[in-house]
Amino acid sequence: MLWMSIDREKPMSLIRQLYTEIRTKILQGEITTGYKLPSTRSLAAELQVSRNVVVEAYDQLLAEGYIESTQGSGYFVASGIYLEQHARIRKQAEPQPQNIGEEAEPCIDFRSGVPALELFPRTVWGKMVQRVCQEAPASAFGYGRPEGQPELREVLSRYLYRMRGVQCEPWQIVMTSGATQALSLIAKVLLFPGSTVQMEDPITHDIQTIFRSAGATIQPVATDAHGMVMENLPKSPLTTPSFVFVTPSHQFPLGGTLPIQRRIQLIQHAREMDCYIVEDDYDSEFRYESAPISSIQGLAPDRVIYIGSFSKILSPGLRLGYLVLPPSLVKAYQEAKWFTDLHTSTLDQLALGHFIEEGHLEKYISRVKKLYKKRRKCLTDALRQVFGEQVCIWGESAGLHIVASFAGITFTHEHFAALEANGVRLYPVEEHAILKGRHEDKVIIGYGNVSEEQIQEGVSRLKSVFDRWM
Amino acid sequence: MLWMSIDREKPMSLIRQLYTEIRTKILQGEITTGYKLPSTRSLAAELQVSRNVVVEAYDQLLAEGYIESTQGSGYFVASGIYLEQHARIRKQAEPQPQNIGEEAEPCIDFRSGVPALELFPRTVWGKMVQRVCQEAPASAFGYGRPEGQPELREVLSRYLYRMRGVQCEPWQIVMTSGATQALSLIAKVLLFPGSTVQMEDPITHDIQTIFRSAGATIQPVATDAHGMVMENLPKSPLTTPSFVFVTPSHQFPLGGTLPIQRRIQLIQHAREMDCYIVEDDYDSEFRYESAPISSIQGLAPDRVIYIGSFSKILSPGLRLGYLVLPPSLVKAYQEAKWFTDLHTSTLDQLALGHFIEEGHLEKYISRVKKLYKKRRKCLTDALRQVFGEQVCIWGESAGLHIVASFAGITFTHEHFAALEANGVRLYPVEEHAILKGRHEDKVIIGYGNVSEEQIQEGVSRLKSVFDRWM
């Protein structure tokens, strides 16, 4: 009756091995209802294991109902267990990664919105988290509140006033897992099938997807080199928009900064429509020609939903962002956050609070800003030197990317494939266009995470490829 | 012309003060279009500040479009800026915290699902994070992939096989911000207005809310002391359910463990209906009478969406959970995660990976399990000693809570208020009932985060209050 195989070299415990063996035999119908198992003593002797091993394996099978025990007469396979095995899951190879997220790549990748990853303040951040682990009250390891830690929101509200002119009390802030979650919460609370959103065109494709998948219709508002053109806002739309969406500090992707006159007009428009403004202030800290421009939120705190993120100014990997809300919306967003993922990691929030409070964030921003300024100059100088009059550059006064067009080139998939084949990656503006066909001449060139050497090399690779078409 | 107030004691820079003063005057209409500002030289002299301060403040106002400069003739207020000030946001007191999430409380709180927070492995976790900060590749600080870090999913798939009998490849796992996000992703991918879900009744109220708010209709399936009763599953429903939702390891709230026969029946039911099973395995590691019971997922990996969480076995504050998916669903969940919040914090994921890989998690579980076993015994002993035959206890073989009923008591809001007034907090099972009116005699008593002293004291407080009604 040697039907059990036990392997002492396996990392699995003997009890577990025995349990698994018997369970498999029952499920596959090898032994069926009423089958009497060997006594614990005889099976232990047979397998040369301690009797306790068999007793525990049987107990487990008993607890799960695979076997039954009758006082004095032993252990039997229970009824109703045989599972007709449908085709077992095949051990498939992992599907090819889709083009979602980041991949390692040997080529020079001018992806936008990625900060200088090699400069992340590893030591300071590590210390902050470790200190939080040591010093936080026990409640920090329990369930938190959906809007986030009060300590962080207090520090953040002061930071936002100081740096961005945002006027808010800490209770108007809801912490999120990055700006993307802020956007999906906005969609959840404000958008329904039939809703309308007025948006800059072009605008980040993923944001369009988030709003559309909530059932909203998007009304594109064409932008120029200064951002949204107010004359293009539909004046008497059939439906009142839920909100107007803008990236006023540094329009994505075109790079303009919305002038104060247009900001005022936008606020007046929102008041006339009785709708909100969603202000996505995604890389506003990186302005090179002058100090950062104050937020629209600071001009009309009752009308503006302000989205901020630490992805560009610190690290996208941390997934830390926030919403600043008009008072009337606070409760709805707290609830939406609760039913989405309860709250954002408490330890990360507390570490961020210390990081800001002790001045590390502002020191870090000023440090990387100098670097980005140099990279920007390196990039625009190289482009102008190599392409001369044939290159036209947009949006260079702020952010982590520029937009460029090259005389005579209308970009198609083939162009990007040819660039890729030559070890350099650019991104089409057209991908972010709502109305298609107007931005096929422009590419996005991010410079946050490429060194000056890579920039030089990248531009010369561009030249060698573009020469075929120019 | 002394119209500017500069305060050298303020924490705000002089440039910022000057900028803010002028900006406010423009926005409030104190100085209007075409108004000529004093020259930088004269204003600097007037305010006794360096000329550079005025130049920088003016530059900022220029950059934002508040003022214009005409070569040689000075600075003027630009047109179109005056903003009619609507009622300014009133400085409101923060609204009273709603009953969402955790609050500090002086009373003995038998809340369920909260682990022993004072035992969180602060030192080890802090070290893990710090090491990740030091050693992770730079890409860890950039954008990650929606399904999470491959290192963690590799480690997790092995842990799940070892501990829970879950059969999956790492690519079938999508990391989430806790089980709640796993649930809301399931709602996003599988539920639409008109969808049907078959669920244990009673079942966690928040889960009902998440599914309902996606538009689904819930079909309650009454449970007994062993979990879902299969005979209660609607056999020929008008609409095919999207999935059957179960908590088989430890039914929430009633505490039963689903026997193998019912698991088999459930799989057969799902195959007949051609629907999925969602298995929420929320505190399966804490089983006291025998080793943990293997998952349903391990019996039918192609049918089961398995939800796991580190909230009960480590800390809810970390917000770390995951989905194990049938191969055909993997891509849809990766996309849903991407458009929800891109991905879960990379550093936290890597720290968790080390924590599991180096055996800390299993060591920790075995340590706290001993504690919970003692607390459970302390609680059930105290209840039986104090209430004798008048108490009936359910679901004590697993988890972090029990359910109890007390002879003659039907719980109402007044009962819970009276308990609260006497410094002890219990939770109604009825709150989690789908069909109301069948569980008003039962309360949930969590013991994960209460000491033995608190348990003793809490039970004696219960006694003093219950004596009025028994």
PDB file of N, CA, C and O in Angstrom, chain B residues 139-193:
ATOM      1  N   SER B 139      15.365  53.224 -11.595  1.00  0.00           N
ATOM      2  CA  SER B 139      14.042  53.092 -12.228  1.00  0.00           C
ATOM      3  C   SER B 139      12.926  52.881 -11.199  1.00  0.00           C
ATOM      4  O   SER B 139      11.767  53.147 -11.474  1.00  0.00           O
ATOM      5  N   ALA B 140      13.273  52.409 -10.002  1.00  0.00           N
ATOM      6  CA  ALA B 140      12.260  52.210  -8.960  1.00  0.00           C
ATOM      7  C   ALA B 140      11.622  53.533  -8.546  1.00  0.00           C
ATOM      8  O   ALA B 140      10.530  53.553  -7.986  1.00  0.00           O
ATOM      9  N   PHE B 141      12.308  54.643  -8.814  1.00  0.00           N
ATOM     10  CA  PHE B 141      11.761  55.943  -8.443  1.00  0.00           C
ATOM     11  C   PHE B 141      10.972  56.581  -9.583  1.00  0.00           C
ATOM     12  O   PHE B 141      10.476  57.691  -9.458  1.00  0.00           O
ATOM     13  N   GLY B 142      10.902  55.860 -10.710  1.00  0.00           N
ATOM     14  CA  GLY B 142      10.141  56.369 -11.848  1.00  0.00           C
ATOM     15  C   GLY B 142       8.758  55.733 -11.922  1.00  0.00           C
ATOM     16  O   GLY B 142       8.271  55.178 -10.939  1.00  0.00           O
ATOM     17  N   TYR B 143       8.130  55.821 -13.079  1.00  0.00           N
ATOM     18  CA  TYR B 143       6.825  55.183 -13.251  1.00  0.00           C
ATOM     19  C   TYR B 143       7.006  53.671 -13.336  1.00  0.00           C
ATOM     20  O   TYR B 143       7.933  53.197 -13.998  1.00  0.00           O
ATOM     21  N   GLY B 144       6.150  52.945 -12.669  1.00  0.00           N
ATOM     22  CA  GLY B 144       6.207  51.496 -12.714  1.00  0.00           C
ATOM     23  C   GLY B 144       5.126  50.939 -13.609  1.00  0.00           C
ATOM     24  O   GLY B 144       4.437  51.684 -14.303  1.00  0.00           O
ATOM     25  N   ARG B 145       4.987  49.635 -13.601  1.00  0.00           N
ATOM     26  CA  ARG B 145       3.921  49.010 -14.379  1.00  0.00           C
ATOM     27  C   ARG B 145       2.695  48.805 -13.485  1.00  0.00           C
ATOM     28  O   ARG B 145       2.825  48.634 -12.280  1.00  0.00           O
ATOM     29  N   PRO B 146       1.494  48.816 -14.089  1.00  0.00           N
ATOM     30  CA  PRO B 146       0.279  48.797 -13.273  1.00  0.00           C
ATOM     31  C   PRO B 146       0.146  47.560 -12.391  1.00  0.00           C
ATOM     32  O   PRO B 146      -0.374  47.643 -11.285  1.00  0.00           O
ATOM     33  N   GLU B 147       0.634  46.416 -12.865  1.00  0.00           N
ATOM     34  CA  GLU B 147       0.450  45.190 -12.089  1.00  0.00           C
ATOM     35  C   GLU B 147       1.416  45.091 -10.921  1.00  0.00           C
ATOM     36  O   GLU B 147       1.259  44.234 -10.062  1.00  0.00           O
ATOM     37  N   GLY B 148       2.423  45.960 -10.870  1.00  0.00           N
ATOM     38  CA  GLY B 148       3.328  45.948  -9.731  1.00  0.00           C
ATOM     39  C   GLY B 148       4.692  45.387 -10.059  1.00  0.00           C
ATOM     40  O   GLY B 148       4.962  44.959 -11.189  1.00  0.00           O
ATOM     41  N   GLN B 149       5.564  45.369  -9.057  1.00  0.00           N
ATOM     42  CA  GLN B 149       6.953  44.974  -9.245  1.00  0.00           C
ATOM     43  C   GLN B 149       7.081  43.464  -9.447  1.00  0.00           C
ATOM     44  O   GLN B 149       6.545  42.684  -8.650  1.00  0.00           O
ATOM     45  N   PRO B 150       7.822  43.036 -10.479  1.00  0.00           N
ATOM     46  CA  PRO B 150       7.973  41.599 -10.730  1.00  0.00           C
ATOM     47  C   PRO B 150       8.601  40.852  -9.543  1.00  0.00           C
ATOM     48  O   PRO B 150       8.200  39.731  -9.245  1.00  0.00           O
ATOM     49  N   GLU B 151       9.571  41.490  -8.848  1.00  0.00           N
ATOM     50  CA  GLU B 151      10.223  40.814  -7.719  1.00  0.00           C
ATOM     51  C   GLU B 151       9.178  40.416  -6.671  1.00  0.00           C
ATOM     52  O   GLU B 151       9.179  39.300  -6.158  1.00  0.00           O
ATOM     53  N   LEU B 152       8.285  41.357  -6.357  1.00  0.00           N
ATOM     54  CA  LEU B 152       7.277  41.090  -5.333  1.00  0.00           C
ATOM     55  C   LEU B 152       6.291  40.024  -5.797  1.00  0.00           C
ATOM     56  O   LEU B 152       5.943  39.109  -5.044  1.00  0.00           O
ATOM     57  N   ARG B 153       5.859  40.110  -7.053  1.00  0.00           N
ATOM     58  CA  ARG B 153       4.853  39.148  -7.521  1.00  0.00           C
ATOM     59  C   ARG B 153       5.422  37.729  -7.569  1.00  0.00           C
ATOM     60  O   ARG B 153       4.726  36.752  -7.316  1.00  0.00           O
ATOM     61  N   GLU B 154       6.703  37.637  -7.858  1.00  0.00           N
ATOM     62  CA  GLU B 154       7.382  36.340  -7.842  1.00  0.00           C
ATOM     63  C   GLU B 154       7.362  35.748  -6.423  1.00  0.00           C
ATOM     64  O   GLU B 154       6.943  34.604  -6.207  1.00  0.00           O
ATOM     65  N   VAL B 155       7.778  36.558  -5.472  1.00  0.00           N
ATOM     66  CA  VAL B 155       7.814  36.121  -4.068  1.00  0.00           C
ATOM     67  C   VAL B 155       6.409  35.801  -3.574  1.00  0.00           C
ATOM     68  O   VAL B 155       6.177  34.801  -2.892  1.00  0.00           O
ATOM     69  N   LEU B 156       5.463  36.638  -3.966  1.00  0.00           N
ATOM     70  CA  LEU B 156       4.093  36.476  -3.494  1.00  0.00           C
ATOM     71  C   LEU B 156       3.454  35.205  -4.046  1.00  0.00           C
ATOM     72  O   LEU B 156       2.735  34.494  -3.334  1.00  0.00           O
ATOM     73  N   SER B 157       3.729  34.895  -5.305  1.00  0.00           N
ATOM     74  CA  SER B 157       3.103  33.695  -5.875  1.00  0.00           C
ATOM     75  C   SER B 157       3.588  32.449  -5.124  1.00  0.00           C
ATOM     76  O   SER B 157       2.814  31.518  -4.898  1.00  0.00           O
ATOM     77  N   ARG B 158       4.861  32.462  -4.712  1.00  0.00           N
ATOM     78  CA  ARG B 158       5.367  31.315  -3.954  1.00  0.00           C
ATOM     79  C   ARG B 158       4.759  31.267  -2.555  1.00  0.00           C
ATOM     80  O   ARG B 158       4.360  30.223  -2.068  1.00  0.00           O
ATOM     81  N   TYR B 159       4.658  32.443  -1.920  1.00  0.00           N
ATOM     82  CA  TYR B 159       4.031  32.522  -0.597  1.00  0.00           C
ATOM     83  C   TYR B 159       2.591  31.991  -0.661  1.00  0.00           C
ATOM     84  O   TYR B 159       2.157  31.217   0.192  1.00  0.00           O
ATOM     85  N   LEU B 160       1.874  32.393  -1.701  1.00  0.00           N
ATOM     86  CA  LEU B 160       0.458  32.017  -1.799  1.00  0.00           C
ATOM     87  C   LEU B 160       0.281  30.523  -2.019  1.00  0.00           C
ATOM     88  O   LEU B 160      -0.669  29.920  -1.525  1.00  0.00           O
ATOM     89  N   TYR B 161       1.219  29.935  -2.763  1.00  0.00           N
ATOM     90  CA  TYR B 161       1.128  28.493  -2.955  1.00  0.00           C
ATOM     91  C   TYR B 161       1.401  27.767  -1.642  1.00  0.00           C
ATOM     92  O   TYR B 161       0.669  26.859  -1.240  1.00  0.00           O
ATOM     93  N   ARG B 162       2.442  28.243  -0.957  1.00  0.00           N
ATOM     94  CA  ARG B 162       2.868  27.618   0.293  1.00  0.00           C
ATOM     95  C   ARG B 162       1.801  27.753   1.371  1.00  0.00           C
ATOM     96  O   ARG B 162       1.463  26.802   2.061  1.00  0.00           O
ATOM     97  N   MET B 163       1.266  28.962   1.525  1.00  0.00           N
ATOM     98  CA  MET B 163       0.379  29.250   2.644  1.00  0.00           C
ATOM     99  C   MET B 163      -1.088  29.010   2.334  1.00  0.00           C
ATOM    100  O   MET B 163      -1.865  28.701   3.226  1.00  0.00           O
ATOM    101  N   ARG B 164      -1.493  29.229   1.086  1.00  0.00           N
ATOM    102  CA  ARG B 164      -2.913  29.221   0.796  1.00  0.00           C
ATOM    103  C   ARG B 164      -3.304  28.266  -0.319  1.00  0.00           C
ATOM    104  O   ARG B 164      -4.469  28.259  -0.735  1.00  0.00           O
ATOM    105  N   GLY B 165      -2.358  27.526  -0.849  1.00  0.00           N
ATOM    106  CA  GLY B 165      -2.688  26.601  -1.931  1.00  0.00           C
ATOM    107  C   GLY B 165      -3.160  27.305  -3.193  1.00  0.00           C
ATOM    108  O   GLY B 165      -3.820  26.708  -4.036  1.00  0.00           O
ATOM    109  N   VAL B 166      -2.819  28.591  -3.326  1.00  0.00           N
ATOM    110  CA  VAL B 166      -3.208  29.340  -4.526  1.00  0.00           C
ATOM    111  C   VAL B 166      -2.259  28.961  -5.652  1.00  0.00           C
ATOM    112  O   VAL B 166      -1.049  28.948  -5.469  1.00  0.00           O
ATOM    113  N   GLN B 167      -2.824  28.622  -6.804  1.00  0.00           N
ATOM    114  CA  GLN B 167      -2.014  28.207  -7.936  1.00  0.00           C
ATOM    115  C   GLN B 167      -1.982  29.312  -8.969  1.00  0.00           C
ATOM    116  O   GLN B 167      -2.962  29.523  -9.689  1.00  0.00           O
ATOM    117  N   CYS B 168      -0.887  30.007  -9.037  1.00  0.00           N
ATOM    118  CA  CYS B 168      -0.810  31.069 -10.043  1.00  0.00           C
ATOM    119  C   CYS B 168       0.624  31.340 -10.434  1.00  0.00           C
ATOM    120  O   CYS B 168       1.559  31.042  -9.707  1.00  0.00           O
ATOM    121  N   GLU B 169       0.773  31.903 -11.616  1.00  0.00           N
ATOM    122  CA  GLU B 169       2.058  32.427 -12.067  1.00  0.00           C
ATOM    123  C   GLU B 169       2.115  33.892 -11.639  1.00  0.00           C
ATOM    124  O   GLU B 169       1.076  34.548 -11.526  1.00  0.00           O
ATOM    125  N   PRO B 170       3.328  34.426 -11.460  1.00  0.00           N
ATOM    126  CA  PRO B 170       3.437  35.829 -11.033  1.00  0.00           C
ATOM    127  C   PRO B 170       2.673  36.808 -11.931  1.00  0.00           C
ATOM    128  O   PRO B 170       2.146  37.805 -11.449  1.00  0.00           O
ATOM    129  N   TRP B 171       2.591  36.540 -13.235  1.00  0.00           N
ATOM    130  CA  TRP B 171       1.923  37.485 -14.133  1.00  0.00           C
ATOM    131  C   TRP B 171       0.403  37.498 -13.981  1.00  0.00           C
ATOM    132  O   TRP B 171      -0.268  38.333 -14.565  1.00  0.00           O
ATOM    133  N   GLN B 172      -0.133  36.563 -13.180  1.00  0.00           N
ATOM    134  CA  GLN B 172      -1.582  36.604 -12.920  1.00  0.00           C
ATOM    135  C   GLN B 172      -1.927  37.519 -11.747  1.00  0.00           C
ATOM    136  O   GLN B 172      -3.086  37.686 -11.410  1.00  0.00           O
ATOM    137  N   ILE B 173      -0.899  38.071 -11.111  1.00  0.00           N
ATOM    138  CA  ILE B 173      -1.122  38.916  -9.940  1.00  0.00           C
ATOM    139  C   ILE B 173      -1.129  40.396 -10.334  1.00  0.00           C
ATOM    140  O   ILE B 173      -0.302  40.822 -11.136  1.00  0.00           O
ATOM    141  N   VAL B 174      -2.079  41.152  -9.807  1.00  0.00           N
ATOM    142  CA  VAL B 174      -2.055  42.612  -9.914  1.00  0.00           C
ATOM    143  C   VAL B 174      -2.047  43.174  -8.501  1.00  0.00           C
ATOM    144  O   VAL B 174      -2.960  42.895  -7.717  1.00  0.00           O
ATOM    145  N   MET B 175      -1.009  43.927  -8.158  1.00  0.00           N
ATOM    146  CA  MET B 175      -0.926  44.520  -6.821  1.00  0.00           C
ATOM    147  C   MET B 175      -1.922  45.680  -6.726  1.00  0.00           C
ATOM    148  O   MET B 175      -2.106  46.433  -7.674  1.00  0.00           O
ATOM    149  N   THR B 176      -2.541  45.814  -5.562  1.00  0.00           N
ATOM    150  CA  THR B 176      -3.533  46.873  -5.358  1.00  0.00           C
ATOM    151  C   THR B 176      -3.248  47.600  -4.045  1.00  0.00           C
ATOM    152  O   THR B 176      -2.475  47.129  -3.225  1.00  0.00           O
ATOM    153  N   SER B 177      -3.902  48.739  -3.874  1.00  0.00           N
ATOM    154  CA  SER B 177      -3.810  49.456  -2.612  1.00  0.00           C
ATOM    155  C   SER B 177      -4.863  48.876  -1.670  1.00  0.00           C
ATOM    156  O   SER B 177      -5.928  49.452  -1.472  1.00  0.00           O
ATOM    157  N   GLY B 178      -4.571  47.719  -1.116  1.00  0.00           N
ATOM    158  CA  GLY B 178      -5.477  47.051  -0.196  1.00  0.00           C
ATOM    159  C   GLY B 178      -6.589  46.303  -0.909  1.00  0.00           C
ATOM    160  O   GLY B 178      -6.776  46.425  -2.122  1.00  0.00           O
ATOM    161  N   ALA B 179      -7.330  45.492  -0.131  1.00  0.00           N
ATOM    162  CA  ALA B 179      -8.421  44.708  -0.708  1.00  0.00           C
ATOM    163  C   ALA B 179      -9.528  45.611  -1.237  1.00  0.00           C
ATOM    164  O   ALA B 179     -10.200  45.277  -2.208  1.00  0.00           O
ATOM    165  N   THR B 180      -9.720  46.774  -0.611  1.00  0.00           N
ATOM    166  CA  THR B 180     -10.789  47.666  -1.074  1.00  0.00           C
ATOM    167  C   THR B 180     -10.572  48.072  -2.522  1.00  0.00           C
ATOM    168  O   THR B 180     -11.508  48.093  -3.318  1.00  0.00           O
ATOM    169  N   GLN B 181      -9.324  48.375  -2.881  1.00  0.00           N
ATOM    170  CA  GLN B 181      -9.094  48.723  -4.277  1.00  0.00           C
ATOM    171  C   GLN B 181      -9.295  47.508  -5.177  1.00  0.00           C
ATOM    172  O   GLN B 181      -9.808  47.646  -6.289  1.00  0.00           O
ATOM    173  N   ALA B 182      -8.933  46.330  -4.698  1.00  0.00           N
ATOM    174  CA  ALA B 182      -9.189  45.124  -5.484  1.00  0.00           C
ATOM    175  C   ALA B 182     -10.684  45.010  -5.781  1.00  0.00           C
ATOM    176  O   ALA B 182     -11.095  44.736  -6.906  1.00  0.00           O
ATOM    177  N   LEU B 183     -11.508  45.269  -4.762  1.00  0.00           N
ATOM    178  CA  LEU B 183     -12.963  45.204  -4.936  1.00  0.00           C
ATOM    179  C   LEU B 183     -13.455  46.271  -5.911  1.00  0.00           C
ATOM    180  O   LEU B 183     -14.320  46.016  -6.744  1.00  0.00           O
ATOM    181  N   SER B 184     -12.908  47.479  -5.802  1.00  0.00           N
ATOM    182  CA  SER B 184     -13.411  48.523  -6.695  1.00  0.00           C
ATOM    183  C   SER B 184     -12.919  48.291  -8.124  1.00  0.00           C
ATOM    184  O   SER B 184     -13.622  48.636  -9.077  1.00  0.00           O
ATOM    185  N   LEU B 185     -11.767  47.644  -8.293  1.00  0.00           N
ATOM    186  CA  LEU B 185     -11.342  47.279  -9.653  1.00  0.00           C
ATOM    187  C   LEU B 185     -12.242  46.187 -10.224  1.00  0.00           C
ATOM    188  O   LEU B 185     -12.592  46.209 -11.409  1.00  0.00           O
ATOM    189  N   ILE B 186     -12.631  45.235  -9.387  1.00  0.00           N
ATOM    190  CA  ILE B 186     -13.562  44.198  -9.848  1.00  0.00           C
ATOM    191  C   ILE B 186     -14.867  44.840 -10.306  1.00  0.00           C
ATOM    192  O   ILE B 186     -15.403  44.512 -11.367  1.00  0.00           O
ATOM    193  N   ALA B 187     -15.353  45.789  -9.512  1.00  0.00           N
ATOM    194  CA  ALA B 187     -16.587  46.489  -9.892  1.00  0.00           C
ATOM    195  C   ALA B 187     -16.405  47.198 -11.228  1.00  0.00           C
ATOM    196  O   ALA B 187     -17.268  47.155 -12.102  1.00  0.00           O
ATOM    197  N   LYS B 188     -15.249  47.815 -11.401  1.00  0.00           N
ATOM    198  CA  LYS B 188     -14.981  48.590 -12.613  1.00  0.00           C
ATOM    199  C   LYS B 188     -14.940  47.692 -13.852  1.00  0.00           C
ATOM    200  O   LYS B 188     -15.451  48.050 -14.902  1.00  0.00           O
ATOM    201  N   VAL B 189     -14.315  46.528 -13.716  1.00  0.00           N
ATOM    202  CA  VAL B 189     -14.127  45.662 -14.882  1.00  0.00           C
ATOM    203  C   VAL B 189     -15.356  44.797 -15.162  1.00  0.00           C
ATOM    204  O   VAL B 189     -15.744  44.612 -16.308  1.00  0.00           O
ATOM    205  N   LEU B 190     -15.996  44.297 -14.115  1.00  0.00           N
ATOM    206  CA  LEU B 190     -17.028  43.275 -14.343  1.00  0.00           C
ATOM    207  C   LEU B 190     -18.466  43.761 -14.173  1.00  0.00           C
ATOM    208  O   LEU B 190     -19.388  43.068 -14.581  1.00  0.00           O
ATOM    209  N   LEU B 191     -18.656  44.906 -13.536  1.00  0.00           N
ATOM    210  CA  LEU B 191     -20.039  45.309 -13.247  1.00  0.00           C
ATOM    211  C   LEU B 191     -20.487  46.519 -14.066  1.00  0.00           C
ATOM    212  O   LEU B 191     -19.719  47.450 -14.275  1.00  0.00           O
ATOM    213  N   PHE B 192     -21.725  46.477 -14.476  1.00  0.00           N
ATOM    214  CA  PHE B 192     -22.345  47.551 -15.234  1.00  0.00           C
ATOM    215  C   PHE B 192     -23.776  47.694 -14.720  1.00  0.00           C
ATOM    216  O   PHE B 192     -24.285  46.790 -14.057  1.00  0.00           O
ATOM    217  N   PRO B 193     -24.427  48.827 -15.015  1.00  0.00           N
ATOM    218  CA  PRO B 193     -25.834  48.913 -14.619  1.00  0.00           C
ATOM    219  C   PRO B 193     -26.579  47.718 -15.219  1.00  0.00           C
ATOM    220  O   PRO B 193     -26.444  47.432 -16.404  1.00  0.00           O
TER     221      PRO B 193
END
